[in-house]
PDB file of C-alpha atoms in Angstrom:
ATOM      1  CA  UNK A   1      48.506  85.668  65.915  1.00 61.00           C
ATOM      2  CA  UNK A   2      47.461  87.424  69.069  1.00 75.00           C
ATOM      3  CA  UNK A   3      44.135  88.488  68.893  1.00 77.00           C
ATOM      4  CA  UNK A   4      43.378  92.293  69.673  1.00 82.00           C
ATOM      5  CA  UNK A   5      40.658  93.690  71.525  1.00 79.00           C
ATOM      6  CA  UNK A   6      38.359  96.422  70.617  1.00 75.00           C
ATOM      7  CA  UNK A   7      38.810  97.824  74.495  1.00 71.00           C
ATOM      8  CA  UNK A   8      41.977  99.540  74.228  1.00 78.00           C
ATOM      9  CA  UNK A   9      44.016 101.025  71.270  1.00 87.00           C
ATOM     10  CA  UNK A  10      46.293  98.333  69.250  1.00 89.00           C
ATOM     11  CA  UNK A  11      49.459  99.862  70.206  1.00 90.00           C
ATOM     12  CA  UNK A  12      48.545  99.714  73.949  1.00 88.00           C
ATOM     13  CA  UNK A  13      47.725  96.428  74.067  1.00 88.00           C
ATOM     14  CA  UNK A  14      51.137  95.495  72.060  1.00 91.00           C
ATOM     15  CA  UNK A  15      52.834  97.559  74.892  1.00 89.00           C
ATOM     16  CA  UNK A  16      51.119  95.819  77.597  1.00 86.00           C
ATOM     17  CA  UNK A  17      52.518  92.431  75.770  1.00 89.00           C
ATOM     18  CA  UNK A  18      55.849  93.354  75.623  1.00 90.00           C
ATOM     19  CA  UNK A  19      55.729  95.068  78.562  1.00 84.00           C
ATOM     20  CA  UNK A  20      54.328  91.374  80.261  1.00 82.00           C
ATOM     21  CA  UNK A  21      57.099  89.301  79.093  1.00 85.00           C
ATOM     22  CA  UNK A  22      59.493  91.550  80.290  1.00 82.00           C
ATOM     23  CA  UNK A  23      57.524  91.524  84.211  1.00 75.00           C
ATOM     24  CA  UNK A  24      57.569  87.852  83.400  1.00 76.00           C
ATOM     25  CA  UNK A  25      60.972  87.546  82.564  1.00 76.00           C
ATOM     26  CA  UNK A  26      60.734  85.704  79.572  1.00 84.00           C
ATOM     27  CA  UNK A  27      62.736  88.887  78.085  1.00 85.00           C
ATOM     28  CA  UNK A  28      65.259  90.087  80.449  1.00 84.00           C
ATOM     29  CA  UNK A  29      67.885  92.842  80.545  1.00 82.00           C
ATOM     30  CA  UNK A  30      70.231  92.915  77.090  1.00 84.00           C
ATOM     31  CA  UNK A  31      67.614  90.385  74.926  1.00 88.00           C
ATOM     32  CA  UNK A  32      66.558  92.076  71.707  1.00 90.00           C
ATOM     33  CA  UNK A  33      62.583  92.443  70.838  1.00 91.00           C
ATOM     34  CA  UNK A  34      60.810  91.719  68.382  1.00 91.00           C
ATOM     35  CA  UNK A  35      61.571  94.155  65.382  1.00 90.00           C
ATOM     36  CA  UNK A  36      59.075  96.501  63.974  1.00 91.00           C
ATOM     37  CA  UNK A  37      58.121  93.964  61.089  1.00 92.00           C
ATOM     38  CA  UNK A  38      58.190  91.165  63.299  1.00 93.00           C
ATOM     39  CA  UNK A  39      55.750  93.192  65.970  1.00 93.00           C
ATOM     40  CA  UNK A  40      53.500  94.207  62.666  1.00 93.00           C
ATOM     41  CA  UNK A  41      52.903  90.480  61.140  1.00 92.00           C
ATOM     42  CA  UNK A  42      52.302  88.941  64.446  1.00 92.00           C
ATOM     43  CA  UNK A  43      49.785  91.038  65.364  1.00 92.00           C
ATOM     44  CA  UNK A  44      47.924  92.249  62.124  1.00 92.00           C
ATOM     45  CA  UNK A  45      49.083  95.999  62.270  1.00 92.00           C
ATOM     46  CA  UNK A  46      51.107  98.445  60.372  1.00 93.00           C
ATOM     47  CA  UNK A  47      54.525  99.154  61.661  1.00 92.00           C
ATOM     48  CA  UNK A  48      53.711 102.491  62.414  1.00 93.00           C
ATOM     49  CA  UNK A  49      51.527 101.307  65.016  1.00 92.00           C
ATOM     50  CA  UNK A  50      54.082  98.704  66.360  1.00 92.00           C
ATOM     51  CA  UNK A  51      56.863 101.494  66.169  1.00 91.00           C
ATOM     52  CA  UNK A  52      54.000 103.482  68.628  1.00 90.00           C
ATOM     53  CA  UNK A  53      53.952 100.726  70.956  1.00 90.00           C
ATOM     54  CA  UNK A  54      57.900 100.014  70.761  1.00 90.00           C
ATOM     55  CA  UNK A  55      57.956 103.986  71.372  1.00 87.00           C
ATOM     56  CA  UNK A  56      56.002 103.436  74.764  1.00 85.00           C
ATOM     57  CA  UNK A  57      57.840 101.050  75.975  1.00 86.00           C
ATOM     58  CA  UNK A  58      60.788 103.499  75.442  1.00 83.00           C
ATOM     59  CA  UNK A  59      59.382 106.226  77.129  1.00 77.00           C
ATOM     60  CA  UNK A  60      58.273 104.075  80.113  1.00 74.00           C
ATOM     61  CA  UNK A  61      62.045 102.636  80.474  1.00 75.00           C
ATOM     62  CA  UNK A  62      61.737  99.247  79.732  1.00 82.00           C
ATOM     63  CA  UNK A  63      63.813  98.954  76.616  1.00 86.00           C
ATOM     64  CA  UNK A  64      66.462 101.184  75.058  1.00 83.00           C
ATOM     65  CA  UNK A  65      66.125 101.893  71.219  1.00 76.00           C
ATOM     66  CA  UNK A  66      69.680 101.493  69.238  1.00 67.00           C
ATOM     67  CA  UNK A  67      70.584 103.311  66.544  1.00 57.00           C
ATOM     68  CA  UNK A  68      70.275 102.683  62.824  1.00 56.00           C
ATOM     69  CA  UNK A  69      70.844  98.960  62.168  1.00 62.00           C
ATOM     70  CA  UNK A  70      70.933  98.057  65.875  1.00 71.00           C
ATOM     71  CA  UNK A  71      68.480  96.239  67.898  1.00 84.00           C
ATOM     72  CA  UNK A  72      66.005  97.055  70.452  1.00 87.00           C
ATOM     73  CA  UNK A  73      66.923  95.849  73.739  1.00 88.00           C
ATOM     74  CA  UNK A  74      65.355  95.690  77.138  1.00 87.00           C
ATOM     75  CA  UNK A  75      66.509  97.340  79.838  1.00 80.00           C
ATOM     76  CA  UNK A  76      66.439  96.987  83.739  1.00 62.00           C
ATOM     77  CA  UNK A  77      62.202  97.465  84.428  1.00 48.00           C
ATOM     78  CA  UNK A  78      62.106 100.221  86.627  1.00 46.00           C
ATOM     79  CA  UNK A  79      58.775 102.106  86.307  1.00 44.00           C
ATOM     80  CA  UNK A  80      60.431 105.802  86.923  1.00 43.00           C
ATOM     81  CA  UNK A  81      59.161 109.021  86.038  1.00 46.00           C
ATOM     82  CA  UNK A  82      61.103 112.217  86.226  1.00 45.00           C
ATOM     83  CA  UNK A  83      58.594 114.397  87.408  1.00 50.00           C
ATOM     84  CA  UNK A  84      54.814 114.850  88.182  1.00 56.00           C
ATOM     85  CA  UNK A  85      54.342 115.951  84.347  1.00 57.00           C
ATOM     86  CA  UNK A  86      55.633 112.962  83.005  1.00 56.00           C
ATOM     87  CA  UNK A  87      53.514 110.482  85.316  1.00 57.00           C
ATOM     88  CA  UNK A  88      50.373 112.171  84.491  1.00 61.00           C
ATOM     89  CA  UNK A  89      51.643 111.868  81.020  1.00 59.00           C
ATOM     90  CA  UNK A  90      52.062 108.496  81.247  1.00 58.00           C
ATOM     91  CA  UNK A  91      48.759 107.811  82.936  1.00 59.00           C
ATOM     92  CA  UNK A  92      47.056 109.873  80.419  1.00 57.00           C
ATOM     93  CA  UNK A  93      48.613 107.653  77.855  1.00 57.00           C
ATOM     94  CA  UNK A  94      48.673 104.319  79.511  1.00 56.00           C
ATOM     95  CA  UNK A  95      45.639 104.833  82.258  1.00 56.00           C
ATOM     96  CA  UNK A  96      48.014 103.438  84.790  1.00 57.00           C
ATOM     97  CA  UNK A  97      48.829 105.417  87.713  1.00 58.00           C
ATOM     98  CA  UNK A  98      50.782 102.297  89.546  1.00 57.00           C
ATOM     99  CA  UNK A  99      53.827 101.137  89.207  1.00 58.00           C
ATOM    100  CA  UNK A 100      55.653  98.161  87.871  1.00 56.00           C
ATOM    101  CA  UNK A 101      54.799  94.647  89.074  1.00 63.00           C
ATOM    102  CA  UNK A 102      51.245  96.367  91.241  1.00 71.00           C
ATOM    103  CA  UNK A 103      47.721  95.953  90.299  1.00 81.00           C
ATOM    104  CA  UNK A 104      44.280  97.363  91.809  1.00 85.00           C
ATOM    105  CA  UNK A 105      41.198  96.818  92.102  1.00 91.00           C
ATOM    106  CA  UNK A 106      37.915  99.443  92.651  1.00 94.00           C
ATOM    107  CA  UNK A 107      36.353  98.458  95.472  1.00 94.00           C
ATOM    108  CA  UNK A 108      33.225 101.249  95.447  1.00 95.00           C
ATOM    109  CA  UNK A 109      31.658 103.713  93.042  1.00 97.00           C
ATOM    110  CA  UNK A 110      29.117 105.459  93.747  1.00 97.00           C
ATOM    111  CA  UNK A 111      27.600 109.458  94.367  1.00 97.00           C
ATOM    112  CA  UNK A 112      27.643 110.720  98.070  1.00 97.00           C
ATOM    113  CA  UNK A 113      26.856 113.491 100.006  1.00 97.00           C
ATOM    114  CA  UNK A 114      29.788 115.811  99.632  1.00 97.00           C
ATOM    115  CA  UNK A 115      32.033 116.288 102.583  1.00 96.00           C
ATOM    116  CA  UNK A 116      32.725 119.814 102.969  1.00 95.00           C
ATOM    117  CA  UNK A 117      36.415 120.125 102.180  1.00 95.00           C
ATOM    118  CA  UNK A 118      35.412 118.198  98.991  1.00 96.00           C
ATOM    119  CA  UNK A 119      32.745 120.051  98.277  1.00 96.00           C
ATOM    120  CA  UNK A 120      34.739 123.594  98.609  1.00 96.00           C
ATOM    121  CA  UNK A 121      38.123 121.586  96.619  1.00 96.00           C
ATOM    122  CA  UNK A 122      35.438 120.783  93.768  1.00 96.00           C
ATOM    123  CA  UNK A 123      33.856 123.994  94.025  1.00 95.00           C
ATOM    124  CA  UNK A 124      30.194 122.595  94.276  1.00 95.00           C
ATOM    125  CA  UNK A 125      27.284 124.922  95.316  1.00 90.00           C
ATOM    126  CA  UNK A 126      23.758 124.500  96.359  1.00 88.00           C
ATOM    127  CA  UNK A 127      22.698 123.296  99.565  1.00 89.00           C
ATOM    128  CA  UNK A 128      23.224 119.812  99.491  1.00 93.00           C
ATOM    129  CA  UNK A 129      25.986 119.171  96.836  1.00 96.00           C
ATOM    130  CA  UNK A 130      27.036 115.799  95.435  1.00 97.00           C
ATOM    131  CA  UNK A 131      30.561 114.220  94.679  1.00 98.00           C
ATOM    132  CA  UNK A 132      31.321 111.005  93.127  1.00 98.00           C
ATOM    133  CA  UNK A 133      33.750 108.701  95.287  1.00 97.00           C
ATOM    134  CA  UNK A 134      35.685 105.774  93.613  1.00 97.00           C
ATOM    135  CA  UNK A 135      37.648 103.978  96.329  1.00 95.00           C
ATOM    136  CA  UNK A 136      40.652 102.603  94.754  1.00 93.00           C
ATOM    137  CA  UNK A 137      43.320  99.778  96.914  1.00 93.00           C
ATOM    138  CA  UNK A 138      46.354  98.953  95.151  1.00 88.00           C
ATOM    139  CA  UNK A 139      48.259  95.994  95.323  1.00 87.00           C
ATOM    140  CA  UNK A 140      51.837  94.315  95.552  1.00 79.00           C
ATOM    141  CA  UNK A 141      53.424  92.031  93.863  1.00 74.00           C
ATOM    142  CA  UNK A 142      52.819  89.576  96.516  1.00 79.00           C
ATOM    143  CA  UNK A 143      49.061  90.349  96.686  1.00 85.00           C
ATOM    144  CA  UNK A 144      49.278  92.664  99.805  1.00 87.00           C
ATOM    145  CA  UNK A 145      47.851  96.382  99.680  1.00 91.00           C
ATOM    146  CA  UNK A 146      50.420  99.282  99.315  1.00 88.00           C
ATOM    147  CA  UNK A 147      47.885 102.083  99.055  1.00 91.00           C
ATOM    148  CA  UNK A 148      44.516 103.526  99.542  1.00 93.00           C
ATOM    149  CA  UNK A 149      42.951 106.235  97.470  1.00 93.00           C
ATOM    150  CA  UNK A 150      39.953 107.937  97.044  1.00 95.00           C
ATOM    151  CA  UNK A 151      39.629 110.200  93.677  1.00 95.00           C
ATOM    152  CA  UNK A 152      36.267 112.327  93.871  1.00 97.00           C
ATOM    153  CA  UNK A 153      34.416 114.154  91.317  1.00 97.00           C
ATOM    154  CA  UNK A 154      31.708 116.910  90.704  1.00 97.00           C
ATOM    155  CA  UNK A 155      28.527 114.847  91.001  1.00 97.00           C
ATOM    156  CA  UNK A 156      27.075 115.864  88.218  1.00 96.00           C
ATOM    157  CA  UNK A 157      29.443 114.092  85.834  1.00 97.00           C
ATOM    158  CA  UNK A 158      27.012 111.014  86.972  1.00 96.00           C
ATOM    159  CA  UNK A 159      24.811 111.604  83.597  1.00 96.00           C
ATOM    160  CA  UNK A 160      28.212 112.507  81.188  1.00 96.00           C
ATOM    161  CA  UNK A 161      30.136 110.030  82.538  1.00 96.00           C
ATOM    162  CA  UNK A 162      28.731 107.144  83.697  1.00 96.00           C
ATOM    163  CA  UNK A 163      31.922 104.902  84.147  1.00 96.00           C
ATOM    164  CA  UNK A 164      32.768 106.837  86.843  1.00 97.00           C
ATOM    165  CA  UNK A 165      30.002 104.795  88.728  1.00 97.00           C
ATOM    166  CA  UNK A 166      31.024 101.552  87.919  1.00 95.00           C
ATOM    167  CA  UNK A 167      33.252  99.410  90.130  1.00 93.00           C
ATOM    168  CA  UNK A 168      35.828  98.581  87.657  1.00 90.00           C
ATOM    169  CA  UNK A 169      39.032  99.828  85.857  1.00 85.00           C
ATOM    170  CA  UNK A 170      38.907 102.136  83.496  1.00 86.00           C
ATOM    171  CA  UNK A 171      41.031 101.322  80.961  1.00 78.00           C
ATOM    172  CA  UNK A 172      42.311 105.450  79.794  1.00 78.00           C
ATOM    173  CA  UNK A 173      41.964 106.840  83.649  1.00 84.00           C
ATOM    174  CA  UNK A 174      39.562 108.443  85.386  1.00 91.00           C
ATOM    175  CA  UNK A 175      40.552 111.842  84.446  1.00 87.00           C
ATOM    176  CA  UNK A 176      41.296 110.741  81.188  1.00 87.00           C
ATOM    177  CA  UNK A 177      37.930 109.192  80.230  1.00 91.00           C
ATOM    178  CA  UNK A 178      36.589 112.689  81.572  1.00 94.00           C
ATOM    179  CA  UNK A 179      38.527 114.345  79.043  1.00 91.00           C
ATOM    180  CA  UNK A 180      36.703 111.943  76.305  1.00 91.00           C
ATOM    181  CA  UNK A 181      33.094 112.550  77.758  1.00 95.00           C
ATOM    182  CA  UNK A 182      32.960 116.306  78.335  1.00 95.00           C
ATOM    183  CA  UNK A 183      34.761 119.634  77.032  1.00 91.00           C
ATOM    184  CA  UNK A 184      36.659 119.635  79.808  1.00 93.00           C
ATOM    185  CA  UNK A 185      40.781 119.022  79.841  1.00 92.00           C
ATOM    186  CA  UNK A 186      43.377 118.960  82.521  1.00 90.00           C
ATOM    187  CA  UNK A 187      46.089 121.438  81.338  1.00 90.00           C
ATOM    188  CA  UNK A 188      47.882 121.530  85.578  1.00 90.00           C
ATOM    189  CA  UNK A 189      48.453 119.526  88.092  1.00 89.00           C
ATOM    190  CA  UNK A 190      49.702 119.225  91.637  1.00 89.00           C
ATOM    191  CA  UNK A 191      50.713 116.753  93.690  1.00 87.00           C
ATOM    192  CA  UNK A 192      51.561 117.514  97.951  1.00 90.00           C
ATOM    193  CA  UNK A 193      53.188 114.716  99.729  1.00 89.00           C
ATOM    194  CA  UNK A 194      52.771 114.650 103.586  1.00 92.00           C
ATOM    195  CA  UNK A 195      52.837 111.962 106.363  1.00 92.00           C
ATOM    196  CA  UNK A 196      50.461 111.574 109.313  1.00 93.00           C
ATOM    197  CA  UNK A 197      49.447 108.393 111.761  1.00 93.00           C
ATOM    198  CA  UNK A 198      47.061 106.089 110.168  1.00 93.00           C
ATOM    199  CA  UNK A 199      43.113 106.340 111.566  1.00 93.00           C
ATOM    200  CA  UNK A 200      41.361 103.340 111.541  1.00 94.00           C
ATOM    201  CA  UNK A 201      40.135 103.232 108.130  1.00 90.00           C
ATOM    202  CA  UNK A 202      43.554 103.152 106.636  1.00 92.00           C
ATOM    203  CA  UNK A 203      44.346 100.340 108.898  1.00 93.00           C
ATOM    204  CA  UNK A 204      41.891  98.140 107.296  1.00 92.00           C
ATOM    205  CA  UNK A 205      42.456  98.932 103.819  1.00 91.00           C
ATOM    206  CA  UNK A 206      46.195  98.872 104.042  1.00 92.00           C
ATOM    207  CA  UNK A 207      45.894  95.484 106.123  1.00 91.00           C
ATOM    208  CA  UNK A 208      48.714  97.645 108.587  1.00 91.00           C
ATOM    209  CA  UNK A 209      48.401  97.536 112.707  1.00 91.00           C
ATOM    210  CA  UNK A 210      47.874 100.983 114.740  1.00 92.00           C
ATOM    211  CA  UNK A 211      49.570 102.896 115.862  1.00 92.00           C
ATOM    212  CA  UNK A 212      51.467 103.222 111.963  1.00 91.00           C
ATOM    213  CA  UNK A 213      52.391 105.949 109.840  1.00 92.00           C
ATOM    214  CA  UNK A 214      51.409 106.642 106.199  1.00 93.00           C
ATOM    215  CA  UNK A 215      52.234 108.733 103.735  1.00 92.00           C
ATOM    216  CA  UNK A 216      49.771 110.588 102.131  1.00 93.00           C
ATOM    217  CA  UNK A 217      49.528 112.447  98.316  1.00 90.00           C
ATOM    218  CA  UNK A 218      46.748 114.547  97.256  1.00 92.00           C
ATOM    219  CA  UNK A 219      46.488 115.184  94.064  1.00 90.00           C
ATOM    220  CA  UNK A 220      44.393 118.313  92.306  1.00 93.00           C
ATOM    221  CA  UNK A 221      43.661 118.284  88.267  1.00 92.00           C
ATOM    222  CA  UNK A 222      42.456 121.802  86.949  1.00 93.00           C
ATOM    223  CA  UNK A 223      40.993 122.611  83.434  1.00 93.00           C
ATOM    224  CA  UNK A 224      42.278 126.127  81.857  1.00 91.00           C
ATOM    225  CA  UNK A 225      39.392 127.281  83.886  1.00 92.00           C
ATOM    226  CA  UNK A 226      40.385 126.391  87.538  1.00 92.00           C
ATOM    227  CA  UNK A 227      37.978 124.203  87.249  1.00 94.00           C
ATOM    228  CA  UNK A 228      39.036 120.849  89.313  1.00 95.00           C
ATOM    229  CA  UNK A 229      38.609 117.799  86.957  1.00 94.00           C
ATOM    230  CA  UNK A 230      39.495 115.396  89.990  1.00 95.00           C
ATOM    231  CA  UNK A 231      39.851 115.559  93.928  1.00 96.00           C
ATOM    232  CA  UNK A 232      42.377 112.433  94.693  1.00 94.00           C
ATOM    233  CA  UNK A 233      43.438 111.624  98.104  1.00 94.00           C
ATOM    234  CA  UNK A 234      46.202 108.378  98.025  1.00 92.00           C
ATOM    235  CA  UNK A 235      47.230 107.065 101.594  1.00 94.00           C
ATOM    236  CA  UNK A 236      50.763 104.286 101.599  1.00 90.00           C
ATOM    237  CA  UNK A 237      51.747 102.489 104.182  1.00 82.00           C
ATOM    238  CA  UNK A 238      55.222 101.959 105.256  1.00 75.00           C
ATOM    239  CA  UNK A 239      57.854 100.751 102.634  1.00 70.00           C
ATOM    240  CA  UNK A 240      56.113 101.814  99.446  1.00 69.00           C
ATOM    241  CA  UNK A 241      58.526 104.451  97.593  1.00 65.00           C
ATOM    242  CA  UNK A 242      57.837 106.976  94.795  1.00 64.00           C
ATOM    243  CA  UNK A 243      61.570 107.466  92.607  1.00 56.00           C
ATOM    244  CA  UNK A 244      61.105 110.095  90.287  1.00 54.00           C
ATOM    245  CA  UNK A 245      64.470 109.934  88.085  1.00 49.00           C
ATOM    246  CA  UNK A 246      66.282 113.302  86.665  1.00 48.00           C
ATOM    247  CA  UNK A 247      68.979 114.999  84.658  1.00 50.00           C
ATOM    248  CA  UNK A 248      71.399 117.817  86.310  1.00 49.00           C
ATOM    249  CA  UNK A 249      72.727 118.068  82.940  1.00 50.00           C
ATOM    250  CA  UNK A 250      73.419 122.414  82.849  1.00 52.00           C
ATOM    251  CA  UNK A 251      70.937 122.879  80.101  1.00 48.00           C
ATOM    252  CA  UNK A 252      69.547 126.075  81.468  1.00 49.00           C
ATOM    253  CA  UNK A 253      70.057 129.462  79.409  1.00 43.00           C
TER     254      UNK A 253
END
């Protein structure tokens, strides 16, 4: 029996499983998975829970769900989101904001001096304002950095939320674990895509040679408030691609 950890919720950690064998390819495109029953004796859980982490996989696109009587299958892995709503859905969910087959790793955490623009983003006041800074470099499939971010936070969330300080993954998000420390809850989002030459510091985290372009997303999280939850600044280099998948089916009234 796989043993679960107390980390992460049962169901995720079922998902991430499944969700490894199929990366792996020890299920591949058209093989059944385990059933519901099968999922809930392996692992020591009610089916309800294994039908939450079957469910997950569903919504992420890595298996399609038959019908009464019919089996689960999986289905070509392609980590695709329709919109900005559902990937901040599925990071809230998951804590993953890469995509299939990448990995990262924190490589600082820690409360700065807040650079102007951040401090004005964040709204912080007094004279000399804080911000916490987690440095975030994400990684291929064959262990080479696709992206750079930096995801910064009102300073005072240093007492409330002391993860944020820690050099490490955190397992629901950063904005997520927010939401579990404090009253406060993203309910809107935005995301602007642009593209500018790389400066030197993108260079070396990105392992890329100048002159280079990169594409660059900033991200803004607000409570019901306006209030900015989290300030995140993501820089790619060449090659890496964001597919958002969509209907045109004429559904509109």
């Amino acid at each position: 029996m796989p043993k679960l950890e107390q980390s992460k919720p049962p169901y995720i950690q079922i998902f991430e499983n499944l969700r490894g064998q199929i990366l792996r390819g020890e299920l591949t495109p058209g093989d059944p998975i385990p059933t519901l029953r099968t999922i809930a004796d392996d692992w020591g859980v009610s089916q309800v829970t294994a039908s939450k982490a079957v469910g997950l996989l569903q919504e992420e696109k890595y298996v399609t769900v038959g019908g009464p009587g019919l089996r689960t299958t999986v289905r070509d892995p392609k980590n695709l989101h329709r919109n900005g709503r559902d990937r901040a859905k599925s990071v809230r969910r998951t804590g993953r904001i890469y995509t299939t087959g990448e990995y990262a790793k924190i490589t600082s955490a820690e409360v700065v001096p807040a650079p102007a623009d951040v401090a004005a983003v964040l709204g912080l006041q007094g004279v000399e304002p804080t911000a916490i800074k987690r440095v975030r470099v994400t990684y291929g499939p064959d262990d080479k950095p696709v992206s750079a971010s930096i995801s910064w936070f009102d300073g005072a969330l240093a007492e409330s939320a002391p993860k944020l300080l820690e050099p490490d993954r955190i397992t629901e998000g950063t904005w997520g674990y927010v939401e579990q420390q404090t009253d406060m809850k993203a309910t809107r989002g935005r995301d602007q895509i642009s593209t500018r030459l790389a400066t030197e510091e993108d260079a070396e985290l990105l392992d890329i040679e100048l002159p280079a372009a990169v594409k660059v997303s900033t991200t803004l999280l607000w409570t019901a408030d306006d209030v900015v939850i989290e300030y995140g600044v993501s820089v790619a280099g060449p090659g890496r691609e964001s597919t958002y998948d969509y209907d045109l089916a004429d559904n509109d009234s």
